[in-house]
Amino acid sequence: MIRKMIWATAGFFAMANSAGAEESTGIAPPGVMEEVIVLGKFIPDEKRTTSEISNVLDEEALGLLADSSVGDALARVTGLSLVGGKYVYVRGLGERYSSTLLDGSRISSPVPFQKTVPLDIVPKSIVRNLLVQKTYSAQYPGDFSGGVVDIRTRATPEENFFDVSFTLGGNSETTGGDGLKYSGGSDDNWGFDDGTRHIPENIALLSSENFEDIDFPEDRALGASFFNNWDIREFEIKPDFAGDAELGYRFDLDNGMSIGVLAAGKYDNSYRQYDTEYARYNFTGAAVNQLNDYARESTRQTVTMSGFLNVGFELNNDNAITITHVLLRQTDDEIQQDRGVSSEFGFSFTPVENILMQWTENEIRSTSIKGEHYFNIGDTVNGALINWRYVDGSGLRESPDTRTYTYFEENGVENVSDSFTQLDAKNIYIAPERQFQKLKDEIDEYGFDLELPFLLGDIDVVLKAGYAEYERTRTTEDRLFRFDVTNTAPDFVRLQTPRQLFGLDNWGAGYLDVDDFSGRAADSSDIFPFAESSEETSGYYVGVDAQVTDRIRVQAGVRKEDTTLKADAFGGSTLPGSDNQVSEDYDDTLPSGSLTFEFVNDMQLRLAYSETVNRPSLLEITGSTIRNPEDAQLYRGNVFLQPAELTNYDLRWEWYFGEADSVSVGVFAKEFDEPIELGRIEAENEIFTWYNAEEADLEGVELEFRKDLFFDRWFNWGPDWDLFTLSANVSFIDSEVTLFGPGETAANVPLTGNRGLDEVFENERQLTGQSDLLGNLILSYSNYETGIEGSLAYNYTGERIALVGAVNAPDVLEEARGKLDFLLKYQFVMWQTDLELEFKLQNLLDEEIEWTQGGRVYERYRPGVSYSLGVKMSL
């Protein structure tokens, strides 16, 4: 019926044009066919034609943004924000409430405790378009909650091409200045460790328990086998560099079959230097005591490499098979130096220097084979479609040899801190440590989707159904070695530099000792170094999409999912499959429906309703304590944790006017029953856990506007002035989570091991990460005749809760911030080669990134203005 409406619109314009022709030229002579030019309007906008409330960033829109990663680009979409430079929040809901798909299928994640994907690892170059669907429909996984981001990769090429590009750039706070570094490996600039950071082979062969059983002097030989690479030094930071290549080739065979190959690869090497004000506080209710006052200097080198291969087999017009392989790698090498004063209780301050050296490799791999087949069933069903898929993916996070240590000042000289020092200080490293961590995430998914279009009287109906099996398994390993100065060591040993301290002379003299802390922590503190978890989901759905009248479209569906979560943690004397093994089964039925009403031409109203679920994730259900390798914080699962249930309501008005102009206003609301929140356990050490709060509500208003600007038509400025486009969106969002019900307190929350939840700062607050105001304003220009394109894009993110407070401590807030980016492209031909120059300026306003607690600075720094100049050659 939609096609009938398009043809009817075209026919109307054709008749109008034909009537005008008769008036001016008369009726054509008999036997002579008159040429008719159809002047219709067709807007190939997926946002308009889909049955759901969604936004789409296509390849053209992505090309007009200065953003280099998918995460940055998604922050331009209405209602979306980017947190930590990696994670997309949809309508203020955090990473646990949003799903990221790759070509409609799940993707592995290297993020500890979560299934979310760090989107700064995904380059724009592999993307065909980005779909953000904000209302649930039954073909998607049920843990939808906030929304789904579907990264659709590049398709089989229609023609042959080979493109190569190179980019040089930098940052105003970084490039050419002094940074920090240490002695690494020979392959660091490629993002691979050459073995320098591996556990020495003689230690890797020993379990934690075997290591601890070795006595003096053999244990000192084990300690001496670690590389002595503790020292840091300054260096001049080099410019950023990136290069990528894309190849497309198409084979058209005589039998009508076509084979297309698309391959792409990218390499990026960049540095960022941050000078941060760092402070921590103790809120007692009656007073506020500052615990730390640090000047933090950090240098991070990021090496990103990606590979993409798509091989498509178009067997005929009705059948196609595609094989896609995606490999994404990102390596961060960070050195962090804190200098300042610290106190345990805010009274007696000690000058300290903290050093952190951390190398982290993140990798995501996805291999899929998919089929698309059209067929007819008798004379009733024409154009039926079946899609099938199989996906094999993996995620990997390796952080080998993270080194930390603290020096403190005593009697005017610096001493190394160790387990026997007993410093009156907070936020320091108790003793020199080396940590080796690894996470491996693997997924398998297969399934199919079926569409059967048919006529029910005069109603166009599409019957939809599908089935999917999905399994995710994850393993984590954490091995921690702690170094101490022995009580037989002379006083001068503590005064030595790190390289002198860990020299062979001190090991040989017995002045140093090393413990494998992994097994000991498991037995004494229930902090387990090894964990295994899995998630298995079987899902099937049925749905219907019907064009009830020319102006009314109805979509409805229901999805049934059976999910099993398993988790286990072990180490020390706790064996796998014993005390900590947990298994939970969930059975969910999730209905959804939407109605689209085009009450006048080019103007429509959408309504949507759905019920979704947010289940515990992987290790959240185990009762054991595990260290998060991203922030070194301790987290304990909760065996009493239950899924959160959501009810979602949406309403959006859309008006499409002009040739490609549109405006829309939408409202939405979400009701949470037992939302999953993060809290702190009453314990001597800071240990966090997950628990079910009482309820939560989220509601908001979204406005979008797009308009081509015709300055020549309006003001006679010349034809080149008719090529500007203005796009804008703004979102007003509000939320409230109620942690405990009437008459309840933190003591009523069930936790593992009869532990209590620490008191909270307030029982009702906003959801973590939700901003009251989000907005974008983009002015773009495209002149295909002169080859000039560009944009000026402003993004605003309002204040949001970064960390939840506890007891007397208020929430930590990330302050509101604006960001302005500029892009200019020039395409031309030289030496019979198509060339493109690209100039970018990012974060032109260079506003500070600031976190505050109770109105006091928690962390604050300037990210700097980034700039780059690139050239692209089409060969």
PDB file of C-alpha atoms in Angstrom, residues 124-339:
ATOM      1  CA  LYS A 124      33.300   4.949  10.776  1.00  0.00           C
ATOM      2  CA  SER A 125      35.062   3.558   7.711  1.00  0.00           C
ATOM      3  CA  ILE A 126      33.393   0.122   7.972  1.00  0.00           C
ATOM      4  CA  VAL A 127      29.896   1.534   8.498  1.00  0.00           C
ATOM      5  CA  ARG A 128      27.124   1.723   5.881  1.00  0.00           C
ATOM      6  CA  ASN A 129      24.679   3.272   8.321  1.00  0.00           C
ATOM      7  CA  LEU A 130      23.763   3.337  11.997  1.00  0.00           C
ATOM      8  CA  LEU A 131      20.254   2.478  13.143  1.00  0.00           C
ATOM      9  CA  VAL A 132      19.111   3.617  16.568  1.00  0.00           C
ATOM     10  CA  GLN A 133      15.724   2.075  17.391  1.00  0.00           C
ATOM     11  CA  LYS A 134      14.153   3.499  20.519  1.00  0.00           C
ATOM     12  CA  THR A 135      10.948   1.464  20.619  1.00  0.00           C
ATOM     13  CA  TYR A 136      11.048  -2.278  21.011  1.00  0.00           C
ATOM     14  CA  SER A 137       9.930  -4.693  18.292  1.00  0.00           C
ATOM     15  CA  ALA A 138       9.828  -8.458  18.608  1.00  0.00           C
ATOM     16  CA  GLN A 139      12.649  -9.302  16.162  1.00  0.00           C
ATOM     17  CA  TYR A 140      15.227  -7.859  18.577  1.00  0.00           C
ATOM     18  CA  PRO A 141      16.575  -9.476  21.788  1.00  0.00           C
ATOM     19  CA  GLY A 142      14.384  -8.883  24.821  1.00  0.00           C
ATOM     20  CA  ASP A 143      17.078  -7.166  26.932  1.00  0.00           C
ATOM     21  CA  PHE A 144      16.389  -4.065  24.841  1.00  0.00           C
ATOM     22  CA  SER A 145      15.279  -1.687  27.635  1.00  0.00           C
ATOM     23  CA  GLY A 146      16.649   1.689  26.505  1.00  0.00           C
ATOM     24  CA  GLY A 147      17.244   1.065  22.826  1.00  0.00           C
ATOM     25  CA  VAL A 148      19.266  -0.811  20.260  1.00  0.00           C
ATOM     26  CA  VAL A 149      22.191   0.424  18.178  1.00  0.00           C
ATOM     27  CA  ASP A 150      22.604  -1.611  15.000  1.00  0.00           C
ATOM     28  CA  ILE A 151      25.942  -1.050  13.245  1.00  0.00           C
ATOM     29  CA  ARG A 152      25.330  -1.958   9.612  1.00  0.00           C
ATOM     30  CA  THR A 153      28.546  -2.624   7.777  1.00  0.00           C
ATOM     31  CA  ARG A 154      29.433  -1.808   4.193  1.00  0.00           C
ATOM     32  CA  ALA A 155      27.734  -3.888   1.514  1.00  0.00           C
ATOM     33  CA  THR A 156      28.945  -5.633  -1.634  1.00  0.00           C
ATOM     34  CA  PRO A 157      30.310  -2.983  -4.047  1.00  0.00           C
ATOM     35  CA  GLU A 158      28.511  -2.127  -7.277  1.00  0.00           C
ATOM     36  CA  GLU A 159      31.770  -1.119  -8.993  1.00  0.00           C
ATOM     37  CA  ASN A 160      35.522  -1.543  -8.591  1.00  0.00           C
ATOM     38  CA  PHE A 161      37.527   0.933  -6.512  1.00  0.00           C
ATOM     39  CA  PHE A 162      40.704   1.291  -4.472  1.00  0.00           C
ATOM     40  CA  ASP A 163      41.073   4.139  -1.969  1.00  0.00           C
ATOM     41  CA  VAL A 164      44.066   5.008   0.193  1.00  0.00           C
ATOM     42  CA  SER A 165      44.234   7.783   2.782  1.00  0.00           C
ATOM     43  CA  PHE A 166      46.768   9.214   5.225  1.00  0.00           C
ATOM     44  CA  THR A 167      46.243  11.642   8.085  1.00  0.00           C
ATOM     45  CA  LEU A 168      48.517  13.672  10.357  1.00  0.00           C
ATOM     46  CA  GLY A 169      47.215  15.453  13.420  1.00  0.00           C
ATOM     47  CA  GLY A 170      47.684  16.438  17.000  1.00  0.00           C
ATOM     48  CA  ASN A 171      46.258  18.073  20.090  1.00  0.00           C
ATOM     49  CA  SER A 172      46.856  21.500  21.632  1.00  0.00           C
ATOM     50  CA  GLU A 173      47.465  20.019  25.103  1.00  0.00           C
ATOM     51  CA  THR A 174      49.617  17.142  23.893  1.00  0.00           C
ATOM     52  CA  THR A 175      51.559  17.328  20.622  1.00  0.00           C
ATOM     53  CA  GLY A 176      55.086  18.670  20.896  1.00  0.00           C
ATOM     54  CA  GLY A 177      54.927  18.772  24.683  1.00  0.00           C
ATOM     55  CA  ASP A 178      56.481  16.514  27.294  1.00  0.00           C
ATOM     56  CA  GLY A 179      54.866  13.208  28.162  1.00  0.00           C
ATOM     57  CA  LEU A 180      55.652  10.185  30.308  1.00  0.00           C
ATOM     58  CA  LYS A 181      56.860   6.804  29.112  1.00  0.00           C
ATOM     59  CA  TYR A 182      58.657   3.656  30.290  1.00  0.00           C
ATOM     60  CA  SER A 183      60.660   0.888  28.662  1.00  0.00           C
ATOM     61  CA  GLY A 184      58.218  -1.221  26.690  1.00  0.00           C
ATOM     62  CA  GLY A 185      58.470  -3.708  23.861  1.00  0.00           C
ATOM     63  CA  SER A 186      59.582  -3.471  20.243  1.00  0.00           C
ATOM     64  CA  ASP A 187      56.031  -3.874  18.869  1.00  0.00           C
ATOM     65  CA  ASP A 188      54.336  -1.265  21.064  1.00  0.00           C
ATOM     66  CA  ASN A 189      53.631   1.081  18.141  1.00  0.00           C
ATOM     67  CA  TRP A 190      51.622  -1.714  16.499  1.00  0.00           C
ATOM     68  CA  GLY A 191      49.545  -2.309  19.619  1.00  0.00           C
ATOM     69  CA  PHE A 192      51.044  -5.738  20.380  1.00  0.00           C
ATOM     70  CA  ASP A 193      53.165  -6.765  23.345  1.00  0.00           C
ATOM     71  CA  ASP A 194      56.255  -8.688  22.216  1.00  0.00           C
ATOM     72  CA  GLY A 195      56.473 -10.654  25.472  1.00  0.00           C
ATOM     73  CA  THR A 196      58.116  -7.935  27.562  1.00  0.00           C
ATOM     74  CA  ARG A 197      55.021  -7.755  29.777  1.00  0.00           C
ATOM     75  CA  HIS A 198      54.345 -11.487  30.015  1.00  0.00           C
ATOM     76  CA  ILE A 199      54.652 -13.367  33.294  1.00  0.00           C
ATOM     77  CA  PRO A 200      58.148 -14.905  33.343  1.00  0.00           C
ATOM     78  CA  GLU A 201      57.947 -18.470  32.086  1.00  0.00           C
ATOM     79  CA  ASN A 202      59.319 -20.013  35.293  1.00  0.00           C
ATOM     80  CA  ILE A 203      56.508 -18.300  37.252  1.00  0.00           C
ATOM     81  CA  ALA A 204      53.764 -18.964  34.693  1.00  0.00           C
ATOM     82  CA  LEU A 205      54.360 -22.699  35.175  1.00  0.00           C
ATOM     83  CA  LEU A 206      53.531 -22.378  38.875  1.00  0.00           C
ATOM     84  CA  SER A 207      50.098 -22.020  40.396  1.00  0.00           C
ATOM     85  CA  SER A 208      49.589 -19.372  43.046  1.00  0.00           C
ATOM     86  CA  GLU A 209      49.722 -22.035  45.766  1.00  0.00           C
ATOM     87  CA  ASN A 210      52.909 -23.606  44.351  1.00  0.00           C
ATOM     88  CA  PHE A 211      54.528 -20.171  44.183  1.00  0.00           C
ATOM     89  CA  GLU A 212      53.798 -19.483  47.852  1.00  0.00           C
ATOM     90  CA  ASP A 213      55.222 -22.878  48.893  1.00  0.00           C
ATOM     91  CA  ILE A 214      58.713 -22.009  47.572  1.00  0.00           C
ATOM     92  CA  ASP A 215      61.075 -20.896  50.346  1.00  0.00           C
ATOM     93  CA  PHE A 216      64.164 -18.670  50.545  1.00  0.00           C
ATOM     94  CA  PRO A 217      66.383 -18.343  48.572  1.00  0.00           C
ATOM     95  CA  GLU A 218      64.570 -19.869  45.575  1.00  0.00           C
ATOM     96  CA  ASP A 219      61.635 -17.480  45.995  1.00  0.00           C
ATOM     97  CA  ARG A 220      64.021 -14.507  45.598  1.00  0.00           C
ATOM     98  CA  ALA A 221      65.139 -15.914  42.252  1.00  0.00           C
ATOM     99  CA  LEU A 222      61.513 -15.920  41.143  1.00  0.00           C
ATOM    100  CA  GLY A 223      61.146 -12.257  42.091  1.00  0.00           C
ATOM    101  CA  ALA A 224      64.344 -11.345  40.244  1.00  0.00           C
ATOM    102  CA  SER A 225      63.048 -12.961  37.050  1.00  0.00           C
ATOM    103  CA  PHE A 226      60.590 -10.104  36.423  1.00  0.00           C
ATOM    104  CA  PHE A 227      61.792  -7.407  34.017  1.00  0.00           C
ATOM    105  CA  ASN A 228      63.183  -4.464  35.980  1.00  0.00           C
ATOM    106  CA  ASN A 229      61.169  -1.831  34.093  1.00  0.00           C
ATOM    107  CA  TRP A 230      59.635   0.241  36.899  1.00  0.00           C
ATOM    108  CA  ASP A 231      61.136   3.648  36.061  1.00  0.00           C
ATOM    109  CA  ILE A 232      59.361   6.348  34.049  1.00  0.00           C
ATOM    110  CA  ARG A 233      60.889   9.193  32.075  1.00  0.00           C
ATOM    111  CA  GLU A 234      59.868  12.187  29.974  1.00  0.00           C
ATOM    112  CA  PHE A 235      59.823  12.343  26.168  1.00  0.00           C
ATOM    113  CA  GLU A 236      58.604  14.711  23.463  1.00  0.00           C
ATOM    114  CA  ILE A 237      55.199  13.633  22.187  1.00  0.00           C
ATOM    115  CA  LYS A 238      54.972  13.023  18.436  1.00  0.00           C
ATOM    116  CA  PRO A 239      52.063  13.933  16.105  1.00  0.00           C
ATOM    117  CA  ASP A 240      49.177  11.556  15.535  1.00  0.00           C
ATOM    118  CA  PHE A 241      49.218   9.408  12.407  1.00  0.00           C
ATOM    119  CA  ALA A 242      46.561   7.336  10.660  1.00  0.00           C
ATOM    120  CA  GLY A 243      46.324   5.439   7.409  1.00  0.00           C
ATOM    121  CA  ASP A 244      43.632   3.296   5.859  1.00  0.00           C
ATOM    122  CA  ALA A 245      42.869   1.521   2.618  1.00  0.00           C
ATOM    123  CA  GLU A 246      39.670   0.211   1.001  1.00  0.00           C
ATOM    124  CA  LEU A 247      39.322  -2.136  -1.943  1.00  0.00           C
ATOM    125  CA  GLY A 248      36.142  -3.050  -3.765  1.00  0.00           C
ATOM    126  CA  TYR A 249      35.919  -5.490  -6.660  1.00  0.00           C
ATOM    127  CA  ARG A 250      32.936  -6.991  -8.435  1.00  0.00           C
ATOM    128  CA  PHE A 251      32.812 -10.039 -10.708  1.00  0.00           C
ATOM    129  CA  ASP A 252      29.769 -10.401 -12.967  1.00  0.00           C
ATOM    130  CA  LEU A 253      29.622 -13.944 -14.348  1.00  0.00           C
ATOM    131  CA  ASP A 254      27.983 -15.091 -17.554  1.00  0.00           C
ATOM    132  CA  ASN A 255      25.408 -17.213 -15.719  1.00  0.00           C
ATOM    133  CA  GLY A 256      23.945 -14.100 -14.064  1.00  0.00           C
ATOM    134  CA  MET A 257      25.731 -14.619 -10.770  1.00  0.00           C
ATOM    135  CA  SER A 258      27.816 -11.800  -9.256  1.00  0.00           C
ATOM    136  CA  ILE A 259      30.566 -11.924  -6.640  1.00  0.00           C
ATOM    137  CA  GLY A 260      31.565  -8.794  -4.750  1.00  0.00           C
ATOM    138  CA  VAL A 261      34.561  -8.320  -2.478  1.00  0.00           C
ATOM    139  CA  LEU A 262      35.017  -5.389  -0.119  1.00  0.00           C
ATOM    140  CA  ALA A 263      38.122  -5.187   2.061  1.00  0.00           C
ATOM    141  CA  ALA A 264      39.227  -2.390   4.356  1.00  0.00           C
ATOM    142  CA  GLY A 265      41.969  -1.850   6.898  1.00  0.00           C
ATOM    143  CA  LYS A 266      42.902   1.015   9.194  1.00  0.00           C
ATOM    144  CA  TYR A 267      45.799   1.951  11.481  1.00  0.00           C
ATOM    145  CA  ASP A 268      45.747   4.864  13.934  1.00  0.00           C
ATOM    146  CA  ASN A 269      48.406   5.935  16.442  1.00  0.00           C
ATOM    147  CA  SER A 270      47.649   8.859  18.733  1.00  0.00           C
ATOM    148  CA  TYR A 271      48.788  10.357  22.040  1.00  0.00           C
ATOM    149  CA  ARG A 272      46.867  12.323  24.656  1.00  0.00           C
ATOM    150  CA  GLN A 273      48.336  14.138  27.635  1.00  0.00           C
ATOM    151  CA  TYR A 274      46.102  15.261  30.495  1.00  0.00           C
ATOM    152  CA  ASP A 275      46.957  17.428  33.507  1.00  0.00           C
ATOM    153  CA  THR A 276      44.217  16.804  36.049  1.00  0.00           C
ATOM    154  CA  GLU A 277      43.265  18.360  39.363  1.00  0.00           C
ATOM    155  CA  TYR A 278      42.404  15.383  41.566  1.00  0.00           C
ATOM    156  CA  ALA A 279      40.808  15.570  45.009  1.00  0.00           C
ATOM    157  CA  ARG A 280      38.898  13.267  47.344  1.00  0.00           C
ATOM    158  CA  TYR A 281      36.863  14.110  50.456  1.00  0.00           C
ATOM    159  CA  ASN A 282      35.478  12.621  53.645  1.00  0.00           C
ATOM    160  CA  PHE A 283      31.936  13.829  54.381  1.00  0.00           C
ATOM    161  CA  THR A 284      31.047  13.288  58.037  1.00  0.00           C
ATOM    162  CA  GLY A 285      27.789  15.211  58.001  1.00  0.00           C
ATOM    163  CA  ALA A 286      29.073  17.942  60.301  1.00  0.00           C
ATOM    164  CA  ALA A 287      32.256  18.621  58.355  1.00  0.00           C
ATOM    165  CA  VAL A 288      34.046  17.947  55.097  1.00  0.00           C
ATOM    166  CA  ASN A 289      37.683  16.864  55.214  1.00  0.00           C
ATOM    167  CA  GLN A 290      39.857  16.739  52.099  1.00  0.00           C
ATOM    168  CA  LEU A 291      41.768  13.468  51.838  1.00  0.00           C
ATOM    169  CA  ASN A 292      43.787  14.065  48.676  1.00  0.00           C
ATOM    170  CA  ASP A 293      45.092  17.004  46.716  1.00  0.00           C
ATOM    171  CA  TYR A 294      46.931  15.646  43.679  1.00  0.00           C
ATOM    172  CA  ALA A 295      48.245  17.063  40.456  1.00  0.00           C
ATOM    173  CA  ARG A 296      47.771  14.109  38.114  1.00  0.00           C
ATOM    174  CA  GLU A 297      49.777  13.895  34.904  1.00  0.00           C
ATOM    175  CA  SER A 298      48.807  11.118  32.517  1.00  0.00           C
ATOM    176  CA  THR A 299      50.027  10.169  29.068  1.00  0.00           C
ATOM    177  CA  ARG A 300      48.105   7.690  26.950  1.00  0.00           C
ATOM    178  CA  GLN A 301      49.155   6.221  23.627  1.00  0.00           C
ATOM    179  CA  THR A 302      46.275   4.620  21.732  1.00  0.00           C
ATOM    180  CA  VAL A 303      46.891   2.313  18.787  1.00  0.00           C
ATOM    181  CA  THR A 304      43.784   1.288  16.862  1.00  0.00           C
ATOM    182  CA  MET A 305      43.767  -1.290  14.095  1.00  0.00           C
ATOM    183  CA  SER A 306      40.754  -2.612  12.234  1.00  0.00           C
ATOM    184  CA  GLY A 307      40.156  -5.036   9.418  1.00  0.00           C
ATOM    185  CA  PHE A 308      36.980  -5.659   7.452  1.00  0.00           C
ATOM    186  CA  LEU A 309      36.208  -8.216   4.751  1.00  0.00           C
ATOM    187  CA  ASN A 310      32.873  -8.714   3.016  1.00  0.00           C
ATOM    188  CA  VAL A 311      32.362 -11.320   0.283  1.00  0.00           C
ATOM    189  CA  GLY A 312      28.921 -11.322  -1.283  1.00  0.00           C
ATOM    190  CA  PHE A 313      27.467 -13.919  -3.642  1.00  0.00           C
ATOM    191  CA  GLU A 314      24.449 -12.661  -5.598  1.00  0.00           C
ATOM    192  CA  LEU A 315      23.222 -15.970  -6.979  1.00  0.00           C
ATOM    193  CA  ASN A 316      20.377 -14.288  -8.858  1.00  0.00           C
ATOM    194  CA  ASN A 317      17.874 -11.520  -8.259  1.00  0.00           C
ATOM    195  CA  ASP A 318      16.209 -13.492  -5.466  1.00  0.00           C
ATOM    196  CA  ASN A 319      19.080 -15.167  -3.617  1.00  0.00           C
ATOM    197  CA  ALA A 320      22.230 -13.849  -1.983  1.00  0.00           C
ATOM    198  CA  ILE A 321      24.779 -15.115   0.542  1.00  0.00           C
ATOM    199  CA  THR A 322      27.213 -12.852   2.387  1.00  0.00           C
ATOM    200  CA  ILE A 323      30.300 -13.690   4.432  1.00  0.00           C
ATOM    201  CA  THR A 324      31.573 -10.915   6.689  1.00  0.00           C
ATOM    202  CA  HIS A 325      34.615 -10.770   8.938  1.00  0.00           C
ATOM    203  CA  VAL A 326      35.304  -7.845  11.267  1.00  0.00           C
ATOM    204  CA  LEU A 327      38.408  -7.455  13.432  1.00  0.00           C
ATOM    205  CA  LEU A 328      38.727  -4.468  15.770  1.00  0.00           C
ATOM    206  CA  ARG A 329      41.732  -3.853  18.022  1.00  0.00           C
ATOM    207  CA  GLN A 330      42.555  -1.019  20.365  1.00  0.00           C
ATOM    208  CA  THR A 331      45.573  -0.829  22.648  1.00  0.00           C
ATOM    209  CA  ASP A 332      46.003   1.801  25.371  1.00  0.00           C
ATOM    210  CA  ASP A 333      49.379   2.331  26.998  1.00  0.00           C
ATOM    211  CA  GLU A 334      48.942   4.692  29.925  1.00  0.00           C
ATOM    212  CA  ILE A 335      51.343   6.173  32.455  1.00  0.00           C
ATOM    213  CA  GLN A 336      49.838   8.074  35.368  1.00  0.00           C
ATOM    214  CA  GLN A 337      51.723  10.111  37.945  1.00  0.00           C
ATOM    215  CA  ASP A 338      50.073  11.682  41.005  1.00  0.00           C
ATOM    216  CA  ARG A 339      51.982  14.261  43.026  1.00  0.00           C
TER     217      ARG A 339
END
